[in-house]
mmCIF file of C-alpha atoms and ligand atoms in Angstrom:
data_model
loop_
_atom_site.group_PDB
_atom_site.id
_atom_site.type_symbol
_atom_site.label_atom_id
_atom_site.label_comp_id
_atom_site.label_asym_id
_atom_site.label_seq_id
_atom_site.Cartn_x
_atom_site.Cartn_y
_atom_site.Cartn_z
ATOM 1 C CA UNK A 1 -12.483 2.779 12.844
ATOM 2 C CA UNK A 2 -13.204 4.654 16.076
ATOM 3 C CA UNK A 3 -12.917 8.091 14.554
ATOM 4 C CA UNK A 4 -15.659 8.592 12.052
ATOM 5 C CA UNK A 5 -17.214 12.015 12.185
ATOM 6 C CA UNK A 6 -20.423 13.108 10.438
ATOM 7 C CA UNK A 7 -20.725 16.686 9.206
ATOM 8 C CA UNK A 8 -24.311 17.588 8.334
ATOM 9 C CA UNK A 9 -25.277 20.574 6.191
ATOM 10 C CA UNK A 10 -28.599 22.168 5.308
ATOM 11 C CA UNK A 11 -27.993 21.928 1.581
ATOM 12 C CA UNK A 12 -25.562 20.891 -1.155
ATOM 13 C CA UNK A 13 -24.073 24.366 -1.559
ATOM 14 C CA UNK A 14 -23.060 24.514 2.103
ATOM 15 C CA UNK A 15 -21.564 21.063 1.908
ATOM 16 C CA UNK A 16 -19.655 22.008 -1.246
ATOM 17 C CA UNK A 17 -18.135 25.104 0.348
ATOM 18 C CA UNK A 18 -17.038 23.181 3.448
ATOM 19 C CA UNK A 19 -15.595 20.166 1.611
ATOM 20 C CA UNK A 20 -13.799 22.399 -0.895
ATOM 21 C CA UNK A 21 -12.268 24.255 2.066
ATOM 22 C CA UNK A 22 -11.062 20.984 3.601
ATOM 23 C CA UNK A 23 -9.580 19.787 0.319
ATOM 24 C CA UNK A 24 -7.838 23.116 -0.194
ATOM 25 C CA UNK A 25 -6.299 22.833 3.269
ATOM 26 C CA UNK A 26 -5.132 19.263 2.591
ATOM 27 C CA UNK A 27 -3.549 20.361 -0.700
ATOM 28 C CA UNK A 28 -1.734 23.274 0.950
ATOM 29 C CA UNK A 29 -0.459 21.075 3.780
ATOM 30 C CA UNK A 30 0.829 18.464 1.341
ATOM 31 C CA UNK A 31 2.632 21.119 -0.709
ATOM 32 C CA UNK A 32 4.187 22.553 2.469
ATOM 33 C CA UNK A 33 5.317 19.121 3.635
ATOM 34 C CA UNK A 34 6.350 17.458 0.382
ATOM 35 C CA UNK A 35 6.396 20.116 -2.310
ATOM 36 C CA UNK A 36 3.476 18.569 -4.204
ATOM 37 C CA UNK A 37 0.016 17.127 -3.685
ATOM 38 C CA UNK A 38 -1.367 13.967 -5.260
ATOM 39 C CA UNK A 39 -5.084 13.508 -4.754
ATOM 40 C CA UNK A 40 -7.811 11.156 -5.962
ATOM 41 C CA UNK A 41 -11.202 12.726 -6.587
ATOM 42 C CA UNK A 42 -14.562 11.013 -6.940
ATOM 43 C CA UNK A 43 -16.611 10.745 -10.092
ATOM 44 C CA UNK A 44 -20.378 10.848 -10.214
ATOM 45 C CA UNK A 45 -22.684 13.825 -9.732
ATOM 46 C CA UNK A 46 -22.563 14.681 -6.021
ATOM 47 C CA UNK A 47 -19.081 16.260 -6.099
ATOM 48 C CA UNK A 48 -19.688 18.668 -8.999
ATOM 49 C CA UNK A 49 -20.545 21.668 -6.737
ATOM 50 C CA UNK A 50 -17.516 20.764 -4.592
ATOM 51 C CA UNK A 51 -15.262 20.967 -7.659
ATOM 52 C CA UNK A 52 -16.794 24.281 -8.690
ATOM 53 C CA UNK A 53 -15.958 25.712 -5.272
ATOM 54 C CA UNK A 54 -12.515 24.094 -5.147
ATOM 55 C CA UNK A 55 -11.518 25.348 -8.604
ATOM 56 C CA UNK A 56 -12.176 28.895 -7.384
ATOM 57 C CA UNK A 57 -9.620 28.490 -4.566
ATOM 58 C CA UNK A 58 -6.226 30.152 -4.819
ATOM 59 C CA UNK A 59 -3.817 27.240 -4.588
ATOM 60 C CA UNK A 60 -0.491 26.362 -6.147
ATOM 61 C CA UNK A 61 -2.295 24.305 -8.741
ATOM 62 C CA UNK A 62 0.801 23.489 -10.783
ATOM 63 C CA UNK A 63 2.016 21.388 -7.847
ATOM 64 C CA UNK A 64 -1.195 19.368 -7.763
ATOM 65 C CA UNK A 65 -1.755 16.025 -9.489
ATOM 66 C CA UNK A 66 -5.330 14.786 -9.684
ATOM 67 C CA UNK A 67 -6.402 11.252 -10.579
ATOM 68 C CA UNK A 68 -9.949 9.953 -10.687
ATOM 69 C CA UNK A 69 -10.489 7.507 -7.817
ATOM 70 C CA UNK A 70 -12.325 5.416 -10.330
ATOM 71 C CA UNK A 71 -12.927 5.638 -14.029
ATOM 72 C CA UNK A 72 -15.452 4.276 -16.457
ATOM 73 C CA UNK A 73 -13.821 2.534 -19.415
ATOM 74 C CA UNK A 74 -15.035 4.897 -22.118
ATOM 75 C CA UNK A 75 -13.333 7.333 -24.509
ATOM 76 C CA UNK A 76 -12.316 10.701 -23.064
ATOM 77 C CA UNK A 77 -15.028 12.333 -25.161
ATOM 78 C CA UNK A 78 -17.785 10.292 -23.467
ATOM 79 C CA UNK A 79 -19.931 12.244 -20.965
ATOM 80 C CA UNK A 80 -19.457 9.338 -18.518
ATOM 81 C CA UNK A 81 -15.679 9.857 -18.402
ATOM 82 C CA UNK A 82 -14.654 10.961 -14.896
ATOM 83 C CA UNK A 83 -11.234 12.356 -15.820
ATOM 84 C CA UNK A 84 -12.753 14.578 -18.501
ATOM 85 C CA UNK A 85 -15.184 15.945 -15.906
ATOM 86 C CA UNK A 86 -12.250 16.652 -13.559
ATOM 87 C CA UNK A 87 -10.147 18.137 -16.361
ATOM 88 C CA UNK A 88 -12.884 20.646 -17.118
ATOM 89 C CA UNK A 89 -12.518 22.112 -13.620
ATOM 90 C CA UNK A 90 -8.822 21.766 -12.867
ATOM 91 C CA UNK A 91 -6.832 21.805 -16.139
ATOM 92 C CA UNK A 92 -7.536 25.523 -16.642
ATOM 93 C CA UNK A 93 -6.088 26.053 -13.140
ATOM 94 C CA UNK A 94 -2.806 24.440 -14.154
ATOM 95 C CA UNK A 95 -3.207 21.164 -12.245
ATOM 96 C CA UNK A 96 -2.022 17.911 -13.789
ATOM 97 C CA UNK A 97 -5.151 15.837 -14.343
ATOM 98 C CA UNK A 98 -4.162 12.289 -15.149
ATOM 99 C CA UNK A 99 -6.269 9.931 -17.250
ATOM 100 C CA UNK A 100 -5.889 6.410 -15.858
ATOM 101 C CA UNK A 101 -7.573 4.470 -18.643
ATOM 102 C CA UNK A 102 -6.007 4.376 -22.111
ATOM 103 C CA UNK A 103 -8.405 6.003 -24.559
ATOM 104 C CA UNK A 104 -9.263 2.886 -26.500
ATOM 105 C CA UNK A 105 -8.845 0.417 -23.663
ATOM 106 C CA UNK A 106 -8.937 -3.263 -24.473
ATOM 107 C CA UNK A 107 -10.520 -5.402 -21.770
ATOM 108 C CA UNK A 108 -11.147 -4.171 -18.255
ATOM 109 C CA UNK A 109 -8.480 -6.319 -16.644
ATOM 110 C CA UNK A 110 -5.818 -4.966 -19.005
ATOM 111 C CA UNK A 111 -7.099 -1.440 -18.365
ATOM 112 C CA UNK A 112 -6.768 -2.097 -14.628
ATOM 113 C CA UNK A 113 -3.170 -3.280 -15.022
ATOM 114 C CA UNK A 114 -2.266 -0.241 -17.052
ATOM 115 C CA UNK A 115 -3.877 2.106 -14.483
ATOM 116 C CA UNK A 116 -1.980 0.319 -11.747
ATOM 117 C CA UNK A 117 1.319 0.769 -13.618
ATOM 118 C CA UNK A 118 0.624 4.491 -14.104
ATOM 119 C CA UNK A 119 -0.106 4.946 -10.429
ATOM 120 C CA UNK A 120 3.073 3.191 -9.372
ATOM 121 C CA UNK A 121 4.907 6.305 -10.604
ATOM 122 C CA UNK A 122 3.005 8.709 -8.343
ATOM 123 C CA UNK A 123 4.237 9.763 -4.955
ATOM 124 C CA UNK A 124 2.484 7.541 -2.463
ATOM 125 C CA UNK A 125 0.382 7.252 -0.364
ATOM 126 C CA UNK A 126 -2.185 9.601 -1.841
ATOM 127 C CA UNK A 127 -2.489 12.880 0.060
ATOM 128 C CA UNK A 128 -6.258 12.637 -0.190
ATOM 129 C CA UNK A 129 -8.950 10.320 -1.395
ATOM 130 C CA UNK A 130 -12.417 11.852 -1.797
ATOM 131 C CA UNK A 131 -15.115 9.216 -2.126
ATOM 132 C CA UNK A 132 -18.785 9.181 -2.987
ATOM 133 C CA UNK A 133 -20.932 6.199 -2.076
ATOM 134 C CA UNK A 134 -23.475 4.363 -4.213
ATOM 135 C CA UNK A 135 -26.898 3.222 -3.006
ATOM 136 C CA UNK A 136 -25.569 -0.340 -3.186
ATOM 137 C CA UNK A 137 -22.678 0.623 -0.891
ATOM 138 C CA UNK A 138 -20.020 0.837 -3.602
ATOM 139 C CA UNK A 139 -16.999 3.040 -3.021
ATOM 140 C CA UNK A 140 -14.855 4.284 -5.924
ATOM 141 C CA UNK A 141 -15.720 1.414 -8.316
ATOM 142 C CA UNK A 142 -15.469 -1.352 -5.766
ATOM 143 C CA UNK A 143 -18.941 -2.862 -5.988
ATOM 144 C CA UNK A 144 -20.562 -5.557 -3.871
ATOM 145 C CA UNK A 145 -20.089 -8.972 -5.466
ATOM 146 C CA UNK A 146 -17.107 -10.880 -6.853
ATOM 147 C CA UNK A 147 -15.036 -7.778 -7.624
ATOM 148 C CA UNK A 148 -15.222 -6.851 -3.965
ATOM 149 C CA UNK A 149 -13.115 -9.915 -3.146
ATOM 150 C CA UNK A 150 -10.619 -9.101 -5.929
ATOM 151 C CA UNK A 151 -10.290 -5.533 -4.710
ATOM 152 C CA UNK A 152 -9.547 -6.770 -1.210
ATOM 153 C CA UNK A 153 -7.304 -9.689 -1.989
ATOM 154 C CA UNK A 154 -5.016 -8.253 -4.690
ATOM 155 C CA UNK A 155 -1.261 -7.984 -4.158
ATOM 156 C CA UNK A 156 -0.138 -5.559 -1.404
ATOM 157 C CA UNK A 157 1.380 -3.209 -3.941
ATOM 158 C CA UNK A 158 -1.720 -3.062 -6.149
ATOM 159 C CA UNK A 159 -3.035 0.485 -6.471
ATOM 160 C CA UNK A 160 -5.700 0.042 -9.134
ATOM 161 C CA UNK A 161 -7.630 -2.772 -10.750
ATOM 162 C CA UNK A 162 -10.161 -3.431 -13.500
ATOM 163 C CA UNK A 163 -13.733 -4.057 -12.409
ATOM 164 C CA UNK A 164 -16.843 -5.449 -14.105
ATOM 165 C CA UNK A 165 -19.740 -4.581 -11.793
ATOM 166 C CA UNK A 166 -22.488 -7.206 -11.707
ATOM 167 C CA UNK A 167 -25.118 -5.935 -12.244
ATOM 168 C CA UNK A 168 -23.827 -2.989 -14.255
ATOM 169 C CA UNK A 169 -25.040 0.261 -12.658
ATOM 170 C CA UNK A 170 -27.939 1.764 -14.633
ATOM 171 C CA UNK A 171 -26.508 5.293 -14.701
ATOM 172 C CA UNK A 172 -23.144 4.203 -16.156
ATOM 173 C CA UNK A 173 -23.430 0.622 -17.433
ATOM 174 C CA UNK A 174 -19.775 0.094 -18.349
ATOM 175 C CA UNK A 175 -16.716 -1.670 -16.902
ATOM 176 C CA UNK A 176 -14.473 0.399 -14.663
ATOM 177 C CA UNK A 177 -11.042 0.918 -13.242
ATOM 178 C CA UNK A 178 -10.881 1.587 -9.515
ATOM 179 C CA UNK A 179 -8.376 2.362 -6.834
ATOM 180 C CA UNK A 180 -7.809 -0.760 -4.776
ATOM 181 C CA UNK A 181 -9.100 -0.985 -1.226
ATOM 182 C CA UNK A 182 -5.515 -0.747 0.052
ATOM 183 C CA UNK A 183 -4.804 2.370 -1.975
ATOM 184 C CA UNK A 184 -7.930 4.023 -0.588
ATOM 185 C CA UNK A 185 -7.350 3.079 3.026
ATOM 186 C CA UNK A 186 -3.658 4.045 2.875
ATOM 187 C CA UNK A 187 -4.435 7.640 1.836
ATOM 188 C CA UNK A 188 -3.251 10.354 4.223
ATOM 189 C CA UNK A 189 -6.765 11.775 4.328
ATOM 190 C CA UNK A 190 -10.105 10.212 3.509
ATOM 191 C CA UNK A 191 -13.195 12.345 2.947
ATOM 192 C CA UNK A 192 -16.636 11.094 2.002
ATOM 193 C CA UNK A 193 -19.345 13.323 0.554
ATOM 194 C CA UNK A 194 -22.879 12.007 0.083
ATOM 195 C CA UNK A 195 -26.415 13.291 -0.278
ATOM 196 C CA UNK A 196 -29.763 11.869 0.745
ATOM 197 C CA UNK A 197 -31.254 9.711 3.479
ATOM 198 C CA UNK A 198 -30.828 6.509 1.524
ATOM 199 C CA UNK A 199 -27.045 6.791 1.320
ATOM 200 C CA UNK A 200 -26.835 7.865 4.935
ATOM 201 C CA UNK A 201 -28.691 4.702 5.946
ATOM 202 C CA UNK A 202 -26.334 2.566 3.834
ATOM 203 C CA UNK A 203 -23.271 4.111 5.476
ATOM 204 C CA UNK A 204 -24.715 3.814 8.981
ATOM 205 C CA UNK A 205 -25.475 0.155 8.427
ATOM 206 C CA UNK A 206 -21.983 -0.368 6.971
ATOM 207 C CA UNK A 207 -20.420 1.218 10.049
ATOM 208 C CA UNK A 208 -22.535 -0.954 12.368
ATOM 209 C CA UNK A 209 -21.463 -4.144 10.603
ATOM 210 C CA UNK A 210 -17.789 -3.211 10.394
ATOM 211 C CA UNK A 211 -15.525 -5.595 8.492
ATOM 212 C CA UNK A 212 -18.405 -8.040 8.022
ATOM 213 C CA UNK A 213 -20.394 -5.471 6.061
ATOM 214 C CA UNK A 214 -21.431 -6.579 2.552
ATOM 215 C CA UNK A 215 -21.047 -2.946 1.526
ATOM 216 C CA UNK A 216 -17.585 -2.069 0.187
ATOM 217 C CA UNK A 217 -17.814 1.299 1.937
ATOM 218 C CA UNK A 218 -18.096 -0.627 5.214
ATOM 219 C CA UNK A 219 -14.816 -2.343 4.530
ATOM 220 C CA UNK A 220 -13.170 0.946 3.584
ATOM 221 C CA UNK A 221 -14.286 2.520 6.861
ATOM 222 C CA UNK A 222 -13.279 -0.492 8.921
ATOM 223 C CA UNK A 223 -9.812 -0.720 7.343
ATOM 224 C CA UNK A 224 -8.935 2.982 7.434
ATOM 225 C CA UNK A 225 -6.889 3.781 10.504
ATOM 226 C CA UNK A 226 -6.964 7.564 10.226
ATOM 227 C CA UNK A 227 -10.009 9.651 11.200
ATOM 228 C CA UNK A 228 -12.619 9.822 8.432
ATOM 229 C CA UNK A 229 -14.964 12.753 7.850
ATOM 230 C CA UNK A 230 -18.326 11.989 6.274
ATOM 231 C CA UNK A 231 -20.007 15.073 4.839
ATOM 232 C CA UNK A 232 -23.747 14.837 4.324
ATOM 233 C CA UNK A 233 -26.431 17.025 2.805
ATOM 234 C CA UNK A 234 -30.088 16.223 2.049
HETATM 235 C C1 6PG B 1 -18.281 6.792 -10.172
HETATM 236 C C2 6PG B 1 -17.967 7.105 -8.778
HETATM 237 C C3 6PG B 1 -18.805 6.479 -7.743
HETATM 238 C C4 6PG B 1 -19.697 7.552 -7.180
HETATM 239 C C5 6PG B 1 -20.969 6.970 -6.626
HETATM 240 C C6 6PG B 1 -21.935 8.051 -6.236
HETATM 241 O O1 6PG B 1 -17.536 7.214 -11.038
HETATM 242 O O2 6PG B 1 -19.304 6.137 -10.415
HETATM 243 O O3 6PG B 1 -16.788 7.670 -8.449
HETATM 244 O O4 6PG B 1 -18.134 5.761 -6.768
HETATM 245 O O5 6PG B 1 -19.022 8.279 -6.204
HETATM 246 O O6 6PG B 1 -21.533 6.167 -7.632
HETATM 247 O O7 6PG B 1 -22.314 8.745 -7.380
HETATM 248 P P1 6PG B 1 -23.264 9.982 -7.353
HETATM 249 O O8 6PG B 1 -22.566 11.012 -6.569
HETATM 250 O O9 6PG B 1 -23.452 10.363 -8.791
HETATM 251 O O10 6PG B 1 -24.527 9.500 -6.692
#
């Protein structure tokens, strides 16, 4: 990808305001063009201030569908559940916030198939995919290791898949459902928001190595044809 642009901020609050502004603009443009917006938002901790700022924006929320770009396979009541975190911000606004994992999911592969089926009913491609990045270079829940190959080599139409990270991440040691690499790279807009020098170094190395990068985020950036904005704060 020749068009990767870094946006650096002095602190998380500035980054949140700017990214929320960009997302608001993307939502408005999608509603103008297609009457509705379908967006995938990241889980994890970094985007919380972004969601606070975004939820305060005046948008036609009832025309907005939000899915988590990845989900931990846990009950909705679990603090690790990404869709419940998103619902807290955007359900009161009137957005449709769509769980992608059945509440008492069986095994992760079955959960992935059911998420994929749900997403087949959404208007496609996604109007936006907002991604965080892990220190190990994971994007959504596509982790380095065997699942990386699955996420890349699935059928062309696959939008989501079940994932068992190996090793399980310490902060959320559970199986996941993730957007597929194709679903991410097909999105009409791709934004990345990260904090800290360590993640910046991971992304820079991923960009340098291109498609050969062992970091899933490297593959995402190499395969995305549209410009990508990477927002960074210390
Ligand atoms: C998840 C994510 C994941 C996240 C990174 C960064 O649910 O785990 O969506 O891909 O973006 O792990 O997480 P932090 O922002 O919490 O560091």
